[in-house]
């Protein structure tokens, strides 16, 4: 594989950049693989990469119905954080933060990781208390957290509404300075390129239409491009999890819902951090191109449509304007939607299943992008060793029946309420 | 914007409704022995169908009645609506 470097950039400039190697190949599916990963999104690509890198398993195929990186990794709001209170979520996400910090070097691909900090705003004394508690829990798990008062928040984001007669005055906020953003497409492409270079077959335009299961063991998959034998199969299909689970006669604690995001026209740098509104569900950051990147609530009903509806967008942006009134002056450049695998406690599932050789990675709700490296790393471990790692031991499939839920927000089973 | 034909009030915009989830989920009969798996299915496990989906909505800013709506989850097309207690063939 051609290394991306300043030297190679200069060298290729002499041939007008016409002679770069392809970033990944377009192989035809082989008859058999050791591991087949279904889903060529961020998590699937990362899983294949860590299978090859950490476990030396390279007879691996990624089966993708469309094109790689075309799902949620290509349509998220790129926020990376580990500001969780529960140990399972905190330790898992902080492990991911370590991987984010060295990702560009690891992948030889600039993922533009930008640890610009995230601020969750508080709008009442009670919320300040809750944030203090969460911040302390984070620090106990070795995650950086700062509790900011109103003046400190004002210094960082003076453009927010600090006037006296607002419905939700800003009391302060909880900041994780090491949180940030990254270039989402680059994450998918970087993992794909490295996985491909280590021998992983990335098979696009290949739909899974069935599974070959006998005597409680997986033998392979049936696809639109023929049958593929596999010793192990990993499901990494986010919003399409229920569709594949149905083919396996499994009913999962997952519902698929629609989430929208949007960007404004580009403006000069105004916002250095990621900021979230504490009296509803709205978050905003500014991209390197200058667009304000915004998102919030689910549309609120089961959907596979990947396109949203205006009432939710209006509701979300009303919160945004309440928080930062200047946003009302901006033109909307683009809105889009994706489908989320909403789990019943808001936390993911990375586990084995009752079918031998079949592994499940789903339930990422609003937070799949930031989990990409940790999810891939732990899922690869779970598949390679046929047992969960301590980092994803809490993300078990049977926690719902045993009552060991990880309900970070305390919302219960109405996945569409936030 | 979705438009939902409330069986009590007529056609209204989605802004008047709130969602209540899969209407095909049945609470286990309380007067018999219920296994943990049955509770699990009732509380947590969902089919989350792609295509026709029967779901509960509440006309919260209207008559406040719960209703059933048959809607396509991939196109958002609404086919039929029912009163909550209506048996559906």
JSON list of N, CA, C and O in Angstrom, two decimals, chain A residues 65 242-243 251-256 258 300-305 307 309 311 344 400-401 405 413 416, chain B residues 1-2 14-15 19-22 40 43-50 53 55 57 71 73-76:
[
{"chain": "A", "resi": 65, "resn": "UNK", "atom": "N", "xyz": [-24.43, -3.70, 1.48]},
{"chain": "A", "resi": 65, "resn": "UNK", "atom": "CA", "xyz": [-25.53, -3.65, 0.52]},
{"chain": "A", "resi": 65, "resn": "UNK", "atom": "C", "xyz": [-25.35, -2.49, -0.48]},
{"chain": "A", "resi": 65, "resn": "UNK", "atom": "O", "xyz": [-25.58, -2.63, -1.66]},
{"chain": "A", "resi": 242, "resn": "UNK", "atom": "N", "xyz": [-32.93, -5.01, 12.79]},
{"chain": "A", "resi": 242, "resn": "UNK", "atom": "CA", "xyz": [-34.18, -5.77, 12.93]},
{"chain": "A", "resi": 242, "resn": "UNK", "atom": "C", "xyz": [-34.53, -6.53, 11.67]},
{"chain": "A", "resi": 242, "resn": "UNK", "atom": "O", "xyz": [-35.12, -7.61, 11.73]},
{"chain": "A", "resi": 243, "resn": "UNK", "atom": "N", "xyz": [-34.17, -5.96, 10.51]},
{"chain": "A", "resi": 243, "resn": "UNK", "atom": "CA", "xyz": [-34.50, -6.62, 9.24]},
{"chain": "A", "resi": 243, "resn": "UNK", "atom": "C", "xyz": [-33.72, -7.93, 9.12]},
{"chain": "A", "resi": 243, "resn": "UNK", "atom": "O", "xyz": [-34.26, -8.96, 8.73]},
{"chain": "A", "resi": 251, "resn": "UNK", "atom": "N", "xyz": [-35.98, -11.69, 17.82]},
{"chain": "A", "resi": 251, "resn": "UNK", "atom": "CA", "xyz": [-36.62, -10.40, 18.11]},
{"chain": "A", "resi": 251, "resn": "UNK", "atom": "C", "xyz": [-35.72, -9.71, 19.11]},
{"chain": "A", "resi": 251, "resn": "UNK", "atom": "O", "xyz": [-35.38, -10.28, 20.15]},
{"chain": "A", "resi": 252, "resn": "UNK", "atom": "N", "xyz": [-35.34, -8.48, 18.83]},
{"chain": "A", "resi": 252, "resn": "UNK", "atom": "CA", "xyz": [-34.32, -7.81, 19.64]},
{"chain": "A", "resi": 252, "resn": "UNK", "atom": "C", "xyz": [-34.89, -6.60, 20.38]},
{"chain": "A", "resi": 252, "resn": "UNK", "atom": "O", "xyz": [-35.90, -6.02, 19.97]},
{"chain": "A", "resi": 253, "resn": "UNK", "atom": "N", "xyz": [-34.24, -6.18, 21.46]},
{"chain": "A", "resi": 253, "resn": "UNK", "atom": "CA", "xyz": [-34.69, -4.99, 22.19]},
{"chain": "A", "resi": 253, "resn": "UNK", "atom": "C", "xyz": [-34.24, -3.71, 21.48]},
{"chain": "A", "resi": 253, "resn": "UNK", "atom": "O", "xyz": [-33.58, -2.85, 22.04]},
{"chain": "A", "resi": 254, "resn": "UNK", "atom": "N", "xyz": [-34.61, -3.63, 20.20]},
{"chain": "A", "resi": 254, "resn": "UNK", "atom": "CA", "xyz": [-34.16, -2.54, 19.34]},
{"chain": "A", "resi": 254, "resn": "UNK", "atom": "C", "xyz": [-35.35, -2.06, 18.52]},
{"chain": "A", "resi": 254, "resn": "UNK", "atom": "O", "xyz": [-36.15, -2.87, 18.05]},
{"chain": "A", "resi": 255, "resn": "UNK", "atom": "N", "xyz": [-35.45, -0.77, 18.33]},
{"chain": "A", "resi": 255, "resn": "UNK", "atom": "CA", "xyz": [-36.39, -0.21, 17.35]},
{"chain": "A", "resi": 255, "resn": "UNK", "atom": "C", "xyz": [-35.64, 0.73, 16.44]},
{"chain": "A", "resi": 255, "resn": "UNK", "atom": "O", "xyz": [-34.71, 1.41, 16.87]},
{"chain": "A", "resi": 256, "resn": "UNK", "atom": "N", "xyz": [-36.06, 0.78, 15.19]},
{"chain": "A", "resi": 256, "resn": "UNK", "atom": "CA", "xyz": [-35.39, 1.66, 14.24]},
{"chain": "A", "resi": 256, "resn": "UNK", "atom": "C", "xyz": [-36.15, 2.98, 14.11]},
{"chain": "A", "resi": 256, "resn": "UNK", "atom": "O", "xyz": [-37.35, 2.97, 13.83]},
{"chain": "A", "resi": 258, "resn": "UNK", "atom": "N", "xyz": [-35.89, 7.42, 13.14]},
{"chain": "A", "resi": 258, "resn": "UNK", "atom": "CA", "xyz": [-35.34, 8.41, 12.23]},
{"chain": "A", "resi": 258, "resn": "UNK", "atom": "C", "xyz": [-34.74, 9.58, 13.00]},
{"chain": "A", "resi": 258, "resn": "UNK", "atom": "O", "xyz": [-35.37, 10.12, 13.89]},
{"chain": "A", "resi": 300, "resn": "UNK", "atom": "N", "xyz": [-39.50, 10.58, 16.02]},
{"chain": "A", "resi": 300, "resn": "UNK", "atom": "CA", "xyz": [-40.46, 10.14, 17.03]},
{"chain": "A", "resi": 300, "resn": "UNK", "atom": "C", "xyz": [-41.40, 9.03, 16.65]},
{"chain": "A", "resi": 300, "resn": "UNK", "atom": "O", "xyz": [-42.35, 8.77, 17.36]},
{"chain": "A", "resi": 301, "resn": "UNK", "atom": "N", "xyz": [-41.18, 8.39, 15.51]},
{"chain": "A", "resi": 301, "resn": "UNK", "atom": "CA", "xyz": [-41.98, 7.21, 15.18]},
{"chain": "A", "resi": 301, "resn": "UNK", "atom": "C", "xyz": [-41.08, 6.25, 14.40]},
{"chain": "A", "resi": 301, "resn": "UNK", "atom": "O", "xyz": [-40.15, 6.68, 13.73]},
{"chain": "A", "resi": 302, "resn": "UNK", "atom": "N", "xyz": [-41.38, 4.95, 14.49]},
{"chain": "A", "resi": 302, "resn": "UNK", "atom": "CA", "xyz": [-40.57, 3.95, 13.81]},
{"chain": "A", "resi": 302, "resn": "UNK", "atom": "C", "xyz": [-40.44, 4.31, 12.33]},
{"chain": "A", "resi": 302, "resn": "UNK", "atom": "O", "xyz": [-41.43, 4.65, 11.68]},
{"chain": "A", "resi": 303, "resn": "UNK", "atom": "N", "xyz": [-39.22, 4.24, 11.81]},
{"chain": "A", "resi": 303, "resn": "UNK", "atom": "CA", "xyz": [-39.04, 4.60, 10.41]},
{"chain": "A", "resi": 303, "resn": "UNK", "atom": "C", "xyz": [-37.76, 4.01, 9.84]},
{"chain": "A", "resi": 303, "resn": "UNK", "atom": "O", "xyz": [-36.73, 3.94, 10.52]},
{"chain": "A", "resi": 304, "resn": "UNK", "atom": "N", "xyz": [-37.84, 3.60, 8.59]},
{"chain": "A", "resi": 304, "resn": "UNK", "atom": "CA", "xyz": [-36.66, 3.17, 7.83]},
{"chain": "A", "resi": 304, "resn": "UNK", "atom": "C", "xyz": [-36.40, 4.13, 6.67]},
{"chain": "A", "resi": 304, "resn": "UNK", "atom": "O", "xyz": [-35.72, 3.78, 5.72]},
{"chain": "A", "resi": 305, "resn": "UNK", "atom": "N", "xyz": [-36.97, 5.32, 6.74]},
{"chain": "A", "resi": 305, "resn": "UNK", "atom": "CA", "xyz": [-37.04, 6.16, 5.54]},
{"chain": "A", "resi": 305, "resn": "UNK", "atom": "C", "xyz": [-35.75, 6.93, 5.23]},
{"chain": "A", "resi": 305, "resn": "UNK", "atom": "O", "xyz": [-35.56, 7.35, 4.10]},
{"chain": "A", "resi": 307, "resn": "UNK", "atom": "N", "xyz": [-35.15, 9.81, 5.68]},
{"chain": "A", "resi": 307, "resn": "UNK", "atom": "CA", "xyz": [-35.42, 11.22, 5.38]},
{"chain": "A", "resi": 307, "resn": "UNK", "atom": "C", "xyz": [-36.45, 11.71, 6.38]},
{"chain": "A", "resi": 307, "resn": "UNK", "atom": "O", "xyz": [-37.37, 10.99, 6.78]},
{"chain": "A", "resi": 309, "resn": "UNK", "atom": "N", "xyz": [-38.85, 14.82, 8.59]},
{"chain": "A", "resi": 309, "resn": "UNK", "atom": "CA", "xyz": [-40.07, 15.57, 8.46]},
{"chain": "A", "resi": 309, "resn": "UNK", "atom": "C", "xyz": [-39.85, 16.93, 9.11]},
{"chain": "A", "resi": 309, "resn": "UNK", "atom": "O", "xyz": [-39.09, 17.05, 10.05]},
{"chain": "A", "resi": 311, "resn": "UNK", "atom": "N", "xyz": [-41.71, 19.08, 11.08]},
{"chain": "A", "resi": 311, "resn": "UNK", "atom": "CA", "xyz": [-42.06, 19.47, 12.44]},
{"chain": "A", "resi": 311, "resn": "UNK", "atom": "C", "xyz": [-40.93, 19.24, 13.46]},
{"chain": "A", "resi": 311, "resn": "UNK", "atom": "O", "xyz": [-40.69, 20.09, 14.32]},
{"chain": "A", "resi": 344, "resn": "UNK", "atom": "N", "xyz": [-33.40, -0.36, 24.02]},
{"chain": "A", "resi": 344, "resn": "UNK", "atom": "CA", "xyz": [-34.42, -0.08, 25.02]},
{"chain": "A", "resi": 344, "resn": "UNK", "atom": "C", "xyz": [-33.88, 0.57, 26.29]},
{"chain": "A", "resi": 344, "resn": "UNK", "atom": "O", "xyz": [-34.65, 0.98, 27.15]},
{"chain": "A", "resi": 400, "resn": "UNK", "atom": "N", "xyz": [-31.33, -7.24, 29.38]},
{"chain": "A", "resi": 400, "resn": "UNK", "atom": "CA", "xyz": [-32.72, -6.80, 29.48]},
{"chain": "A", "resi": 400, "resn": "UNK", "atom": "C", "xyz": [-33.55, -7.80, 30.28]},
{"chain": "A", "resi": 400, "resn": "UNK", "atom": "O", "xyz": [-34.38, -7.42, 31.09]},
{"chain": "A", "resi": 401, "resn": "UNK", "atom": "N", "xyz": [-33.29, -9.09, 30.05]},
{"chain": "A", "resi": 401, "resn": "UNK", "atom": "CA", "xyz": [-34.07, -10.07, 30.81]},
{"chain": "A", "resi": 401, "resn": "UNK", "atom": "C", "xyz": [-33.54, -10.24, 32.22]},
{"chain": "A", "resi": 401, "resn": "UNK", "atom": "O", "xyz": [-34.28, -10.61, 33.13]},
{"chain": "A", "resi": 405, "resn": "UNK", "atom": "N", "xyz": [-29.79, -3.30, 33.22]},
{"chain": "A", "resi": 405, "resn": "UNK", "atom": "CA", "xyz": [-29.84, -2.25, 32.20]},
{"chain": "A", "resi": 405, "resn": "UNK", "atom": "C", "xyz": [-28.78, -1.19, 32.46]},
{"chain": "A", "resi": 405, "resn": "UNK", "atom": "O", "xyz": [-28.36, -0.97, 33.58]},
{"chain": "A", "resi": 413, "resn": "UNK", "atom": "N", "xyz": [-38.14, 2.50, 28.33]},
{"chain": "A", "resi": 413, "resn": "UNK", "atom": "CA", "xyz": [-38.20, 1.76, 27.07]},
{"chain": "A", "resi": 413, "resn": "UNK", "atom": "C", "xyz": [-38.87, 2.50, 25.93]},
{"chain": "A", "resi": 413, "resn": "UNK", "atom": "O", "xyz": [-39.04, 1.95, 24.86]},
{"chain": "A", "resi": 416, "resn": "UNK", "atom": "N", "xyz": [-38.26, 6.50, 21.60]},
{"chain": "A", "resi": 416, "resn": "UNK", "atom": "CA", "xyz": [-38.44, 7.71, 20.79]},
{"chain": "A", "resi": 416, "resn": "UNK", "atom": "C", "xyz": [-38.59, 8.96, 21.66]},
{"chain": "A", "resi": 416, "resn": "UNK", "atom": "O", "xyz": [-38.64, 10.07, 21.14]},
{"chain": "B", "resi": 1, "resn": "UNK", "atom": "N", "xyz": [-44.69, 16.57, 6.77]},
{"chain": "B", "resi": 1, "resn": "UNK", "atom": "CA", "xyz": [-45.77, 16.53, 7.75]},
{"chain": "B", "resi": 1, "resn": "UNK", "atom": "C", "xyz": [-46.66, 15.32, 7.51]},
{"chain": "B", "resi": 1, "resn": "UNK", "atom": "O", "xyz": [-47.13, 15.11, 6.41]},
{"chain": "B", "resi": 2, "resn": "UNK", "atom": "N", "xyz": [-46.89, 14.54, 8.57]},
{"chain": "B", "resi": 2, "resn": "UNK", "atom": "CA", "xyz": [-47.86, 13.45, 8.47]},
{"chain": "B", "resi": 2, "resn": "UNK", "atom": "C", "xyz": [-49.25, 14.01, 8.74]},
{"chain": "B", "resi": 2, "resn": "UNK", "atom": "O", "xyz": [-49.41, 14.89, 9.58]},
{"chain": "B", "resi": 14, "resn": "UNK", "atom": "N", "xyz": [-49.74, 15.93, 12.22]},
{"chain": "B", "resi": 14, "resn": "UNK", "atom": "CA", "xyz": [-49.02, 15.14, 13.22]},
{"chain": "B", "resi": 14, "resn": "UNK", "atom": "C", "xyz": [-48.69, 15.96, 14.47]},
{"chain": "B", "resi": 14, "resn": "UNK", "atom": "O", "xyz": [-48.46, 15.40, 15.53]},
{"chain": "B", "resi": 15, "resn": "UNK", "atom": "N", "xyz": [-48.67, 17.29, 14.33]},
{"chain": "B", "resi": 15, "resn": "UNK", "atom": "CA", "xyz": [-48.34, 18.13, 15.48]},
{"chain": "B", "resi": 15, "resn": "UNK", "atom": "C", "xyz": [-49.30, 17.94, 16.64]},
{"chain": "B", "resi": 15, "resn": "UNK", "atom": "O", "xyz": [-48.98, 18.23, 17.78]},
{"chain": "B", "resi": 19, "resn": "UNK", "atom": "N", "xyz": [-46.69, 9.86, 19.82]},
{"chain": "B", "resi": 19, "resn": "UNK", "atom": "CA", "xyz": [-46.51, 8.47, 19.39]},
{"chain": "B", "resi": 19, "resn": "UNK", "atom": "C", "xyz": [-46.54, 7.53, 20.58]},
{"chain": "B", "resi": 19, "resn": "UNK", "atom": "O", "xyz": [-46.10, 7.90, 21.67]},
{"chain": "B", "resi": 20, "resn": "UNK", "atom": "N", "xyz": [-47.06, 6.34, 20.37]},
{"chain": "B", "resi": 20, "resn": "UNK", "atom": "CA", "xyz": [-47.14, 5.38, 21.47]},
{"chain": "B", "resi": 20, "resn": "UNK", "atom": "C", "xyz": [-46.55, 4.01, 21.19]},
{"chain": "B", "resi": 20, "resn": "UNK", "atom": "O", "xyz": [-46.68, 3.11, 22.00]},
{"chain": "B", "resi": 21, "resn": "UNK", "atom": "N", "xyz": [-45.91, 3.85, 20.03]},
{"chain": "B", "resi": 21, "resn": "UNK", "atom": "CA", "xyz": [-45.21, 2.60, 19.76]},
{"chain": "B", "resi": 21, "resn": "UNK", "atom": "C", "xyz": [-46.06, 1.50, 19.17]},
{"chain": "B", "resi": 21, "resn": "UNK", "atom": "O", "xyz": [-47.25, 1.69, 18.85]},
{"chain": "B", "resi": 22, "resn": "UNK", "atom": "N", "xyz": [-45.43, 0.35, 19.02]},
{"chain": "B", "resi": 22, "resn": "UNK", "atom": "CA", "xyz": [-46.00, -0.84, 18.38]},
{"chain": "B", "resi": 22, "resn": "UNK", "atom": "C", "xyz": [-47.31, -1.25, 19.06]},
{"chain": "B", "resi": 22, "resn": "UNK", "atom": "O", "xyz": [-47.35, -1.53, 20.26]},
{"chain": "B", "resi": 40, "resn": "UNK", "atom": "N", "xyz": [-40.05, -10.25, 29.08]},
{"chain": "B", "resi": 40, "resn": "UNK", "atom": "CA", "xyz": [-38.99, -9.68, 28.26]},
{"chain": "B", "resi": 40, "resn": "UNK", "atom": "C", "xyz": [-39.55, -9.26, 26.90]},
{"chain": "B", "resi": 40, "resn": "UNK", "atom": "O", "xyz": [-39.30, -8.14, 26.42]},
{"chain": "B", "resi": 43, "resn": "UNK", "atom": "N", "xyz": [-41.95, -6.20, 27.41]},
{"chain": "B", "resi": 43, "resn": "UNK", "atom": "CA", "xyz": [-41.36, -4.92, 27.80]},
{"chain": "B", "resi": 43, "resn": "UNK", "atom": "C", "xyz": [-40.32, -4.44, 26.78]},
{"chain": "B", "resi": 43, "resn": "UNK", "atom": "O", "xyz": [-40.28, -3.25, 26.46]},
{"chain": "B", "resi": 44, "resn": "UNK", "atom": "N", "xyz": [-39.47, -5.33, 26.29]},
{"chain": "B", "resi": 44, "resn": "UNK", "atom": "CA", "xyz": [-38.29, -4.88, 25.54]},
{"chain": "B", "resi": 44, "resn": "UNK", "atom": "C", "xyz": [-38.25, -5.27, 24.06]},
{"chain": "B", "resi": 44, "resn": "UNK", "atom": "O", "xyz": [-37.80, -4.48, 23.24]},
{"chain": "B", "resi": 45, "resn": "UNK", "atom": "N", "xyz": [-38.63, -6.50, 23.74]},
{"chain": "B", "resi": 45, "resn": "UNK", "atom": "CA", "xyz": [-38.35, -6.98, 22.38]},
{"chain": "B", "resi": 45, "resn": "UNK", "atom": "C", "xyz": [-39.39, -6.50, 21.38]},
{"chain": "B", "resi": 45, "resn": "UNK", "atom": "O", "xyz": [-40.59, -6.60, 21.63]},
{"chain": "B", "resi": 46, "resn": "UNK", "atom": "N", "xyz": [-38.90, -5.96, 20.26]},
{"chain": "B", "resi": 46, "resn": "UNK", "atom": "CA", "xyz": [-39.79, -5.41, 19.24]},
{"chain": "B", "resi": 46, "resn": "UNK", "atom": "C", "xyz": [-39.38, -5.91, 17.86]},
{"chain": "B", "resi": 46, "resn": "UNK", "atom": "O", "xyz": [-38.19, -6.03, 17.57]},
{"chain": "B", "resi": 47, "resn": "UNK", "atom": "N", "xyz": [-40.40, -6.11, 17.01]},
{"chain": "B", "resi": 47, "resn": "UNK", "atom": "CA", "xyz": [-40.09, -6.53, 15.64]},
{"chain": "B", "resi": 47, "resn": "UNK", "atom": "C", "xyz": [-39.57, -5.37, 14.80]},
{"chain": "B", "resi": 47, "resn": "UNK", "atom": "O", "xyz": [-38.78, -5.55, 13.91]},
{"chain": "B", "resi": 48, "resn": "UNK", "atom": "N", "xyz": [-40.04, -4.18, 15.09]},
{"chain": "B", "resi": 48, "resn": "UNK", "atom": "CA", "xyz": [-39.66, -2.98, 14.34]},
{"chain": "B", "resi": 48, "resn": "UNK", "atom": "C", "xyz": [-39.72, -3.24, 12.84]},
{"chain": "B", "resi": 48, "resn": "UNK", "atom": "O", "xyz": [-38.72, -3.17, 12.13]},
{"chain": "B", "resi": 49, "resn": "UNK", "atom": "N", "xyz": [-40.91, -3.52, 12.37]},
{"chain": "B", "resi": 49, "resn": "UNK", "atom": "CA", "xyz": [-41.10, -3.94, 10.98]},
{"chain": "B", "resi": 49, "resn": "UNK", "atom": "C", "xyz": [-40.75, -2.83, 10.00]},
{"chain": "B", "resi": 49, "resn": "UNK", "atom": "O", "xyz": [-41.00, -1.65, 10.25]},
{"chain": "B", "resi": 50, "resn": "UNK", "atom": "N", "xyz": [-40.20, -3.24, 8.85]},
{"chain": "B", "resi": 50, "resn": "UNK", "atom": "CA", "xyz": [-40.09, -2.33, 7.72]},
{"chain": "B", "resi": 50, "resn": "UNK", "atom": "C", "xyz": [-41.28, -2.61, 6.82]},
{"chain": "B", "resi": 50, "resn": "UNK", "atom": "O", "xyz": [-41.47, -3.74, 6.39]},
{"chain": "B", "resi": 53, "resn": "UNK", "atom": "N", "xyz": [-46.92, -1.20, 9.54]},
{"chain": "B", "resi": 53, "resn": "UNK", "atom": "CA", "xyz": [-46.67, -1.24, 10.98]},
{"chain": "B", "resi": 53, "resn": "UNK", "atom": "C", "xyz": [-47.91, -0.70, 11.68]},
{"chain": "B", "resi": 53, "resn": "UNK", "atom": "O", "xyz": [-48.36, 0.41, 11.39]},
{"chain": "B", "resi": 55, "resn": "UNK", "atom": "N", "xyz": [-49.50, 0.85, 14.85]},
{"chain": "B", "resi": 55, "resn": "UNK", "atom": "CA", "xyz": [-48.92, 1.55, 15.99]},
{"chain": "B", "resi": 55, "resn": "UNK", "atom": "C", "xyz": [-49.96, 2.39, 16.73]},
{"chain": "B", "resi": 55, "resn": "UNK", "atom": "O", "xyz": [-51.01, 2.72, 16.19]},
{"chain": "B", "resi": 57, "resn": "UNK", "atom": "N", "xyz": [-51.07, 5.89, 18.56]},
{"chain": "B", "resi": 57, "resn": "UNK", "atom": "CA", "xyz": [-50.83, 7.32, 18.65]},
{"chain": "B", "resi": 57, "resn": "UNK", "atom": "C", "xyz": [-51.87, 7.88, 19.62]},
{"chain": "B", "resi": 57, "resn": "UNK", "atom": "O", "xyz": [-52.95, 7.31, 19.77]},
{"chain": "B", "resi": 71, "resn": "UNK", "atom": "N", "xyz": [-49.37, 2.25, 9.30]},
{"chain": "B", "resi": 71, "resn": "UNK", "atom": "CA", "xyz": [-48.50, 3.18, 8.58]},
{"chain": "B", "resi": 71, "resn": "UNK", "atom": "C", "xyz": [-47.33, 2.40, 8.00]},
{"chain": "B", "resi": 71, "resn": "UNK", "atom": "O", "xyz": [-46.88, 1.41, 8.58]},
{"chain": "B", "resi": 73, "resn": "UNK", "atom": "N", "xyz": [-43.51, 2.06, 7.43]},
{"chain": "B", "resi": 73, "resn": "UNK", "atom": "CA", "xyz": [-42.33, 2.66, 8.06]},
{"chain": "B", "resi": 73, "resn": "UNK", "atom": "C", "xyz": [-41.23, 3.00, 7.06]},
{"chain": "B", "resi": 73, "resn": "UNK", "atom": "O", "xyz": [-40.24, 3.61, 7.43]},
{"chain": "B", "resi": 74, "resn": "UNK", "atom": "N", "xyz": [-41.41, 2.59, 5.79]},
{"chain": "B", "resi": 74, "resn": "UNK", "atom": "CA", "xyz": [-40.38, 3.01, 4.83]},
{"chain": "B", "resi": 74, "resn": "UNK", "atom": "C", "xyz": [-40.83, 4.15, 3.94]},
{"chain": "B", "resi": 74, "resn": "UNK", "atom": "O", "xyz": [-40.00, 4.87, 3.39]},
{"chain": "B", "resi": 75, "resn": "UNK", "atom": "N", "xyz": [-42.15, 4.35, 3.81]},
{"chain": "B", "resi": 75, "resn": "UNK", "atom": "CA", "xyz": [-42.63, 5.47, 2.98]},
{"chain": "B", "resi": 75, "resn": "UNK", "atom": "C", "xyz": [-43.39, 6.52, 3.80]},
{"chain": "B", "resi": 75, "resn": "UNK", "atom": "O", "xyz": [-43.65, 7.61, 3.31]},
{"chain": "B", "resi": 76, "resn": "UNK", "atom": "N", "xyz": [-43.75, 6.18, 5.05]},
{"chain": "B", "resi": 76, "resn": "UNK", "atom": "CA", "xyz": [-44.55, 7.02, 5.93]},
{"chain": "B", "resi": 76, "resn": "UNK", "atom": "C", "xyz": [-46.01, 7.15, 5.47]},
{"chain": "B", "resi": 76, "resn": "UNK", "atom": "O", "xyz": [-46.76, 7.96, 6.01]}
]
